[in-house]
Amino acid sequence: MQSSRRSSWLQWLVLCTTTRIHLIKAQTAVSTLLVPDTNTILAINLPPDSGDVNFYISTPDWYQYTAIGFGSSMAEALMLVMYASADGKRVTVSPRLSRGGTEPVWTPNVRIAVHASSINDNSDMTVNATCNGCRALAQDLPSIKTSAATPMMFAIGPSLVLNSDDLDARIRRHSAYGRFTMDLVKATGPRGIGFDAIGNVSSSSSTALEGDAFHRDDDKAVTAHGILYAIVALAVAPFDSLVAGVLGSKGAGAWVHGVTASVYFAFVIGAMVPGVIVSRQHVATQQFRTGHQVLGLLTIVAMAVMFLWGIALSWIKRSAKKRGREPPESTQRLATVHRWVCRLIWALLLVNVGLGMQLSGQRLVLILAYVALALGLVVVLVPVYFCIWRCSKRQQEKEEGPHELTIYDHNYR
Ligand SMILES: *[C@@H]1O[C@H](CO)[C@@H](O)[C@H](O)[C@H]1NC(C)=O
Ligand SMILES: *[C@@H]1O[C@H](CO)[C@@H](O)[C@H](O)[C@H]1NC(C)=O
């Protein structure tokens, strides 16, 4: 008697509990993320007894892309990168993977079914899609764990236009990103993602990504690389040429030119380092095959050779002087080669800064401003160099009269 009473009481309890669970389940099972800084809302629903992930996102289209990642680091997360389609009316949803802090590349092993996507006049992109079987992908792919605090990532691209249907379109490093956790247990349930009476996505759990958790990520390496090379091409290189031209290559002049050339060379090597770092982050530049990179590396090699060439020349001259002799006649030819190759290097630097600006997607106005500045500099400096050359030649003729020329470097004094 006693035991049967207890069992019926237990039955009631079980019945009540399951009814309650059913009531909760009949409500929404959607977790949402708000990113106030980018006016983004992301909603996720995991249908029960399925490997699918339903997601809905509303985000502005003024970034190159908006991306979400399921995981705590890029190397271990499936990322969904979303950007405007070629016609600018729909959204391309590209599942991607990355080997670490590098540009993620499209994986054909993940299937996304886009139910609806649009971009409205207000520049809002919306996507309603399902990532098929994404909670348990193949063994070598990251899977999505269902927990009350599933680690996730969010990122937006720089403000560049991409507009592409290509799932493997090249993208740039994010300009802001953040990590957060989502309650995917509360997101598990039937009925997908729906809207409430006032048209908002209804959610059973919501979280926000804001404040310090959402980091700006200016690409400092790109900026440093660009600014340093602009200084080299527009100031350091022409200054070194002026020094070499005005002070000549004898005595103290040779020393001053040695110092300016060393500073110049150090600048060029130092400015290359951030360029190499950036190159390794992006698929398009990882092989060092773009025109800008090839020209840059060739220029640096030529410069290293000319740097040693200059040192060798001054050493030959110095040791000849020590022995009280004139340096061999061939040094003059070597000096002429040194001078002209260095002028060519300067021209290549000027051109390559422009190519770099183009490669990094700078605005056309900025590129044109640079071209105008570079051309202006050339127009001003070429006559100056010519004058220096003429003056020093005349002076040298006066001094030496009919004597055989014994001069080997930048000018004839
Ligand atoms: C998304 O698409 C599914 C399937 O077509 C639909 O049932 C659901 O209501 C849509 N949700 C939203 C938020 O548009
Ligand atoms: C609905 O969305 C608007 C913005 O679109 C927001 O201001 C409002 O607080 C939301 N309402 C609820 C109940 O979340």
Coordinates of C-alpha atoms and ligand atoms in Angstrom, one line a residue:
M1 CA 0.0 0.0 0.0
Q2 CA 2.7 2.4 1.1
S3 CA 4.8 1.6 -1.8
S4 CA 2.1 1.9 -4.4
R5 CA 1.2 5.4 -3.0
R6 CA 4.7 6.5 -3.4
S7 CA 5.0 5.2 -6.9
S8 CA 1.9 7.1 -8.0
W9 CA 3.3 10.2 -6.4
L10 CA 6.5 9.6 -8.3
Q11 CA 4.5 9.2 -11.5
W12 CA 2.9 12.6 -10.9
L13 CA 6.3 14.2 -10.3
V14 CA 7.6 12.7 -13.5
L15 CA 4.5 13.7 -15.4
C16 CA 4.7 17.3 -14.1
T17 CA 8.4 17.6 -14.8
T18 CA 8.1 16.3 -18.4
T19 CA 5.1 18.6 -19.0
R20 CA 7.2 21.5 -17.8
I21 CA 10.0 20.5 -20.0
H22 CA 7.6 20.3 -22.9
L23 CA 6.3 23.8 -22.1
I24 CA 9.8 25.2 -22.1
K25 CA 10.6 23.4 -25.3
A26 CA 7.5 24.7 -26.9
Q27 CA 9.0 28.1 -26.3
T28 CA 12.0 29.3 -28.1
A29 CA 15.3 27.4 -28.2
V30 CA 17.5 30.1 -29.6
S31 CA 20.7 31.7 -28.3
T32 CA 21.4 35.2 -29.5
L33 CA 24.5 37.4 -29.6
L34 CA 24.3 41.1 -29.8
V35 CA 27.3 43.2 -31.0
P36 CA 26.2 46.8 -30.4
D37 CA 29.3 48.3 -32.0
T38 CA 28.6 46.7 -35.3
N39 CA 24.9 46.6 -35.0
T40 CA 24.9 42.9 -35.4
I41 CA 22.6 40.2 -34.1
L42 CA 23.4 36.5 -34.4
A43 CA 20.9 33.8 -33.5
I44 CA 21.7 30.1 -33.2
N45 CA 19.4 27.1 -32.9
L46 CA 20.4 23.5 -32.7
P47 CA 17.5 21.2 -33.8
P48 CA 17.4 18.1 -31.5
D49 CA 18.5 14.7 -32.8
S50 CA 20.4 16.3 -35.7
G51 CA 23.9 17.5 -36.5
D52 CA 22.6 20.7 -38.0
V53 CA 23.1 24.2 -36.8
N54 CA 20.5 26.8 -37.8
F55 CA 21.7 30.3 -37.7
Y56 CA 20.4 33.8 -38.5
I57 CA 22.4 36.9 -38.7
S58 CA 21.7 40.6 -39.3
T59 CA 24.8 42.7 -39.8
P60 CA 25.8 45.8 -41.9
D61 CA 27.4 45.3 -45.3
W62 CA 30.0 48.1 -44.9
Y63 CA 32.7 45.7 -43.7
Q64 CA 34.6 43.5 -46.1
Y65 CA 33.0 40.6 -44.3
T66 CA 31.4 39.5 -41.0
A67 CA 32.5 36.2 -39.6
I68 CA 31.6 33.9 -36.8
G69 CA 33.7 31.1 -35.5
F70 CA 32.8 28.1 -33.4
G71 CA 35.8 27.7 -31.1
S72 CA 38.2 29.7 -29.1
S73 CA 41.0 30.1 -31.6
M74 CA 41.2 30.4 -35.4
A75 CA 43.3 27.3 -35.7
E76 CA 40.6 25.1 -34.1
A77 CA 37.4 26.6 -35.3
L78 CA 35.0 26.3 -38.1
M79 CA 34.4 29.8 -39.3
L80 CA 31.5 31.1 -41.3
V81 CA 32.6 34.2 -43.4
M82 CA 29.8 36.2 -44.8
Y83 CA 30.1 38.9 -47.5
A84 CA 27.9 40.6 -50.1
S85 CA 27.4 38.6 -53.3
A86 CA 28.6 39.8 -56.7
D87 CA 25.3 41.5 -57.5
G88 CA 25.2 43.0 -54.0
K89 CA 21.7 41.6 -53.4
R90 CA 22.4 38.4 -51.5
V91 CA 25.0 37.2 -49.1
T92 CA 27.8 34.6 -49.8
V93 CA 28.3 32.3 -46.8
S94 CA 31.7 30.7 -46.9
P95 CA 32.7 28.0 -44.4
R96 CA 36.4 28.3 -43.8
L97 CA 39.3 27.0 -41.8
S98 CA 42.6 28.5 -40.8
R99 CA 46.0 27.1 -39.8
G100 CA 46.3 29.7 -37.1
G101 CA 46.7 33.5 -37.2
T102 CA 46.4 33.4 -41.0
E103 CA 43.7 34.1 -43.6
P104 CA 41.1 31.3 -43.4
V105 CA 40.5 29.4 -46.6
W106 CA 37.3 27.8 -47.9
T107 CA 36.6 24.2 -47.0
P108 CA 34.5 22.2 -49.5
N109 CA 33.8 19.7 -46.7
V110 CA 31.2 21.8 -45.0
R111 CA 27.8 22.3 -46.5
I112 CA 25.8 25.4 -45.8
A113 CA 22.1 25.6 -46.9
V114 CA 21.2 29.2 -47.3
H115 CA 17.4 29.5 -46.9
A116 CA 17.2 33.2 -47.5
S117 CA 19.7 36.0 -47.7
S118 CA 19.3 39.7 -48.6
I119 CA 20.8 43.1 -48.4
N120 CA 18.3 45.9 -47.9
D121 CA 18.5 49.6 -48.7
N122 CA 19.7 50.2 -45.2
S123 CA 22.9 48.2 -45.9
D124 CA 21.8 45.4 -43.6
M125 CA 22.7 41.9 -44.7
T126 CA 20.6 39.1 -43.3
V127 CA 21.2 35.5 -43.6
N128 CA 19.0 32.6 -42.6
A129 CA 20.9 29.3 -43.1
T130 CA 21.6 25.9 -41.8
C131 CA 25.1 24.4 -41.5
N132 CA 24.4 20.8 -42.3
G133 CA 25.9 18.2 -40.0
C134 CA 28.3 20.8 -38.5
R135 CA 28.1 19.6 -34.9
A136 CA 30.0 16.5 -35.9
L137 CA 32.2 17.0 -38.9
A138 CA 34.8 14.6 -40.2
Q139 CA 37.5 13.6 -37.8
D140 CA 40.1 16.1 -39.0
L141 CA 37.6 19.0 -39.0
P142 CA 36.7 21.0 -35.9
S143 CA 33.3 20.1 -34.4
I144 CA 30.8 22.2 -32.5
K145 CA 30.4 21.2 -28.8
T146 CA 27.0 21.8 -27.2
S147 CA 27.6 23.3 -23.8
A148 CA 26.2 26.0 -21.6
A149 CA 29.3 28.0 -22.5
T150 CA 30.4 27.1 -25.9
P151 CA 33.4 29.3 -26.9
M152 CA 32.9 31.3 -30.0
M153 CA 34.4 34.2 -32.0
F154 CA 33.2 37.1 -34.0
A155 CA 35.1 39.3 -36.4
I156 CA 34.5 42.0 -39.0
G157 CA 36.7 42.8 -42.0
P158 CA 38.1 46.3 -42.9
S159 CA 35.8 48.7 -44.7
L160 CA 36.6 47.4 -48.2
V161 CA 34.2 46.2 -50.8
L162 CA 34.3 42.6 -51.6
N163 CA 31.1 41.7 -53.4
S164 CA 31.8 38.2 -54.6
D165 CA 30.1 34.9 -55.2
D166 CA 33.4 33.1 -54.9
L167 CA 33.4 31.0 -51.7
D168 CA 37.2 31.2 -51.6
A169 CA 37.4 34.9 -52.2
R170 CA 40.6 36.5 -50.7
I171 CA 39.9 38.5 -47.6
R172 CA 41.9 40.8 -45.4
R173 CA 42.8 40.6 -41.8
H174 CA 39.9 41.5 -39.5
S175 CA 39.7 45.1 -38.3
A176 CA 37.9 44.1 -35.0
Y177 CA 37.2 40.8 -33.3
G178 CA 36.0 39.3 -30.0
R179 CA 35.6 36.1 -28.2
F180 CA 32.5 35.1 -26.2
T181 CA 30.6 32.1 -25.1
M182 CA 27.1 31.1 -26.0
D183 CA 24.7 28.8 -24.2
L184 CA 24.1 26.2 -26.8
V185 CA 22.2 24.0 -24.4
K186 CA 19.4 26.6 -24.3
A187 CA 19.7 26.8 -28.0
T188 CA 18.8 23.1 -28.5
G189 CA 15.2 22.5 -29.4
P190 CA 12.8 22.3 -32.3
R191 CA 11.0 25.0 -34.3
G192 CA 14.2 26.8 -35.5
I193 CA 14.6 30.6 -35.2
G194 CA 11.5 32.7 -35.2
F195 CA 10.5 36.3 -34.6
D196 CA 8.5 37.8 -31.7
A197 CA 5.5 40.2 -32.1
I198 CA 7.6 43.3 -32.6
G199 CA 9.8 41.6 -35.2
N200 CA 12.8 40.8 -33.0
V201 CA 14.4 37.4 -33.0
S202 CA 13.0 35.6 -30.0
S203 CA 15.7 34.1 -27.8
S204 CA 15.9 31.9 -24.8
S205 CA 19.4 33.1 -23.9
S206 CA 21.2 36.1 -25.0
T207 CA 24.7 37.5 -24.6
A208 CA 26.4 40.7 -25.8
L209 CA 29.9 41.3 -27.1
E210 CA 30.9 44.8 -26.1
G211 CA 33.5 46.9 -24.3
D212 CA 36.9 45.4 -23.8
A213 CA 35.8 42.0 -25.2
F214 CA 35.5 43.5 -28.6
H215 CA 39.0 44.6 -29.7
R216 CA 39.9 46.9 -32.5
D217 CA 42.6 45.3 -34.6
D218 CA 44.3 47.8 -36.7
D219 CA 46.8 46.1 -38.9
K220 CA 49.9 47.8 -37.4
A221 CA 52.4 45.8 -39.5
V222 CA 50.9 47.0 -42.8
T223 CA 50.9 50.6 -41.6
A224 CA 54.5 50.4 -40.3
H225 CA 55.7 48.7 -43.5
G226 CA 54.0 51.4 -45.7
I227 CA 55.1 54.4 -43.7
L228 CA 58.7 53.3 -43.3
Y229 CA 59.1 52.6 -47.0
A230 CA 57.4 55.9 -47.9
I231 CA 60.0 57.6 -45.7
V232 CA 62.8 55.6 -47.4
A233 CA 61.7 56.4 -50.9
L234 CA 60.7 60.0 -50.4
A235 CA 63.4 61.2 -48.0
V236 CA 66.2 58.8 -47.0
A237 CA 67.2 57.6 -50.5
P238 CA 67.2 61.1 -52.1
F239 CA 69.1 62.5 -49.1
D240 CA 71.8 59.8 -49.4
S241 CA 72.2 60.6 -53.1
L242 CA 72.5 64.3 -52.3
V243 CA 75.1 63.6 -49.6
A244 CA 77.1 61.4 -52.0
G245 CA 76.8 64.0 -54.8
V246 CA 77.7 67.1 -52.7
L247 CA 80.3 65.8 -50.4
G248 CA 81.9 63.4 -52.8
S249 CA 83.6 60.2 -52.0
K250 CA 86.9 61.2 -50.6
G251 CA 87.9 61.7 -47.0
A252 CA 85.2 63.0 -44.7
G253 CA 82.7 63.0 -47.5
A254 CA 83.1 59.3 -47.9
W255 CA 82.5 58.8 -44.2
V256 CA 79.3 60.9 -44.2
H257 CA 78.1 59.0 -47.2
G258 CA 79.0 55.7 -45.4
V259 CA 76.8 56.8 -42.5
T260 CA 73.8 57.9 -44.6
A261 CA 74.1 54.7 -46.7
S262 CA 74.1 52.6 -43.6
V263 CA 71.0 54.4 -42.2
Y264 CA 69.3 53.9 -45.6
F265 CA 70.1 50.2 -45.7
A266 CA 69.0 49.7 -42.1
F267 CA 65.7 51.4 -42.9
V268 CA 65.1 49.2 -45.9
I269 CA 65.8 46.0 -44.0
G270 CA 63.8 47.1 -41.0
A271 CA 60.8 48.2 -43.1
M272 CA 60.9 44.8 -44.9
V273 CA 60.3 42.9 -41.6
P274 CA 56.6 43.9 -41.1
G275 CA 56.0 43.4 -44.8
V276 CA 57.2 39.8 -44.5
I277 CA 54.9 39.3 -41.4
V278 CA 51.9 40.6 -43.3
S279 CA 52.7 38.5 -46.4
R280 CA 52.6 35.3 -44.4
Q281 CA 49.2 36.1 -43.0
H282 CA 47.4 36.3 -46.4
V283 CA 46.9 33.5 -48.9
A284 CA 47.6 35.8 -51.9
T285 CA 51.0 36.8 -50.6
Q286 CA 52.2 33.6 -48.8
Q287 CA 54.2 32.5 -51.8
F288 CA 55.9 35.9 -52.3
R289 CA 54.9 36.0 -55.9
T290 CA 53.1 39.2 -56.3
G291 CA 54.8 42.0 -58.4
H292 CA 55.2 44.1 -55.3
Q293 CA 57.0 41.4 -53.3
V294 CA 59.2 40.2 -56.2
L295 CA 60.2 43.8 -57.0
G296 CA 60.8 44.5 -53.3
L297 CA 63.0 41.5 -52.8
L298 CA 65.0 42.2 -55.9
T299 CA 65.5 45.8 -54.8
I300 CA 66.8 44.7 -51.4
V301 CA 69.2 42.2 -53.0
A302 CA 70.5 44.9 -55.4
M303 CA 70.8 47.2 -52.5
A304 CA 72.8 44.8 -50.4
V305 CA 75.1 44.3 -53.3
M306 CA 75.5 48.0 -53.8
F307 CA 76.2 48.6 -50.1
L308 CA 79.0 46.1 -50.2
W309 CA 80.2 47.5 -53.5
G310 CA 80.4 51.0 -52.0
I311 CA 82.4 49.6 -49.0
A312 CA 84.8 47.8 -51.3
L313 CA 85.3 50.9 -53.5
S314 CA 86.2 53.1 -50.5
W315 CA 88.5 50.4 -49.2
I316 CA 90.3 50.1 -52.6
K317 CA 90.8 53.9 -52.7
R318 CA 91.9 54.1 -49.1
S319 CA 94.5 51.3 -49.5
A320 CA 95.8 52.9 -52.7
K321 CA 96.2 56.2 -51.0
K322 CA 98.0 54.6 -48.1
R323 CA 100.5 53.2 -50.6
G324 CA 100.8 56.7 -52.1
R325 CA 99.4 55.5 -55.4
E326 CA 96.4 56.4 -57.5
P327 CA 93.6 53.8 -57.3
P328 CA 93.4 51.6 -60.4
E329 CA 91.5 53.1 -63.3
S330 CA 88.8 50.4 -63.1
T331 CA 87.5 51.9 -59.9
Q332 CA 86.1 54.8 -61.9
R333 CA 84.0 52.4 -63.9
L334 CA 82.9 50.6 -60.8
A335 CA 81.9 53.9 -59.2
T336 CA 79.8 54.8 -62.3
V337 CA 78.0 51.5 -62.0
H338 CA 77.5 52.0 -58.3
R339 CA 76.0 55.5 -58.9
W340 CA 73.6 54.4 -61.7
V341 CA 72.4 51.2 -60.0
C342 CA 71.7 53.2 -56.8
R343 CA 69.6 55.7 -58.9
L344 CA 67.7 52.7 -60.4
I345 CA 67.1 51.3 -56.9
W346 CA 65.7 54.6 -55.8
A347 CA 63.3 54.6 -58.8
L348 CA 62.3 51.0 -58.0
L349 CA 61.6 52.0 -54.4
L350 CA 59.4 54.9 -55.5
V351 CA 57.4 52.6 -57.9
N352 CA 57.2 49.7 -55.4
V353 CA 55.6 51.9 -52.7
G354 CA 52.9 52.6 -55.2
L355 CA 52.5 49.0 -56.0
G356 CA 52.3 48.2 -52.3
M357 CA 49.6 50.7 -51.8
Q358 CA 47.6 49.1 -54.6
L359 CA 48.2 45.6 -53.1
S360 CA 47.0 46.6 -49.7
G361 CA 43.8 48.1 -51.2
Q362 CA 44.4 51.7 -50.3
R363 CA 41.9 54.2 -51.6
L364 CA 42.6 55.6 -55.1
V365 CA 42.8 59.2 -53.9
L366 CA 45.7 58.2 -51.5
I367 CA 47.5 56.3 -54.3
L368 CA 47.2 59.3 -56.7
A369 CA 48.4 61.7 -54.0
Y370 CA 51.5 59.5 -53.5
V371 CA 52.1 59.3 -57.3
A372 CA 51.9 63.1 -57.4
L373 CA 54.3 63.5 -54.5
A374 CA 56.8 61.0 -56.0
L375 CA 56.7 62.7 -59.4
G376 CA 57.0 66.1 -57.9
L377 CA 60.1 65.0 -56.0
V378 CA 61.7 63.6 -59.1
V379 CA 61.0 66.7 -61.1
V380 CA 62.6 68.9 -58.4
L381 CA 65.6 66.6 -57.6
V382 CA 66.7 65.6 -61.1
P383 CA 67.8 69.2 -62.0
V384 CA 69.4 69.6 -58.6
Y385 CA 71.5 66.4 -59.2
F386 CA 72.3 67.6 -62.7
C387 CA 73.6 70.9 -61.3
I388 CA 75.7 69.2 -58.7
W389 CA 77.2 67.0 -61.4
R390 CA 77.9 69.9 -63.7
C391 CA 79.4 72.1 -61.0
S392 CA 81.7 69.5 -59.6
K393 CA 82.8 68.5 -63.1
R394 CA 83.7 72.0 -64.0
Q395 CA 85.5 72.6 -60.8
Q396 CA 87.4 69.4 -61.3
E397 CA 88.4 70.4 -64.8
K398 CA 89.7 73.7 -63.5
E399 CA 91.7 72.0 -60.7
E400 CA 93.2 69.2 -62.7
G401 CA 93.6 70.9 -66.1
P402 CA 94.7 68.5 -68.8
H403 CA 95.7 65.8 -66.3
E404 CA 94.2 62.4 -66.7
L405 CA 91.1 61.8 -64.6
T406 CA 91.7 59.9 -61.5
I407 CA 88.4 60.1 -59.9
Y408 CA 86.3 57.1 -59.1
D409 CA 83.2 58.0 -57.3
H410 CA 80.2 60.3 -57.1
N411 CA 81.8 63.4 -58.6
Y412 CA 84.9 64.9 -59.9
R413 CA 86.5 67.2 -57.5
Ligands
LIG1 C1 14.7 30.5 -41.7 O1 14.3 29.5 -42.7 C2 13.6 28.4 -42.2 C3 13.5 27.4 -43.3 O2 13.0 28.0 -44.5 C4 12.3 28.9 -41.7 O3 11.5 27.8 -41.2 C5 12.5 29.9 -40.6 O4 11.3 30.5 -40.1 C6 13.4 31.0 -41.1 N1 13.8 31.8 -39.9 C7 14.0 33.1 -40.0 C8 14.5 33.8 -38.8 O5 13.9 33.8 -41.0
LIG2 C1 13.9 44.7 -30.3 O1 14.8 45.2 -31.2 C2 15.1 46.6 -31.0 C3 16.1 47.0 -32.0 O2 15.9 46.4 -33.2 C4 15.5 46.9 -29.6 O3 15.7 48.2 -29.4 C5 14.6 46.3 -28.6 O4 15.0 46.4 -27.3 C6 14.3 44.9 -28.9 N1 13.2 44.4 -28.0 C7 13.4 43.3 -27.2 C8 12.2 43.0 -26.4 O5 14.4 42.7 -27.2

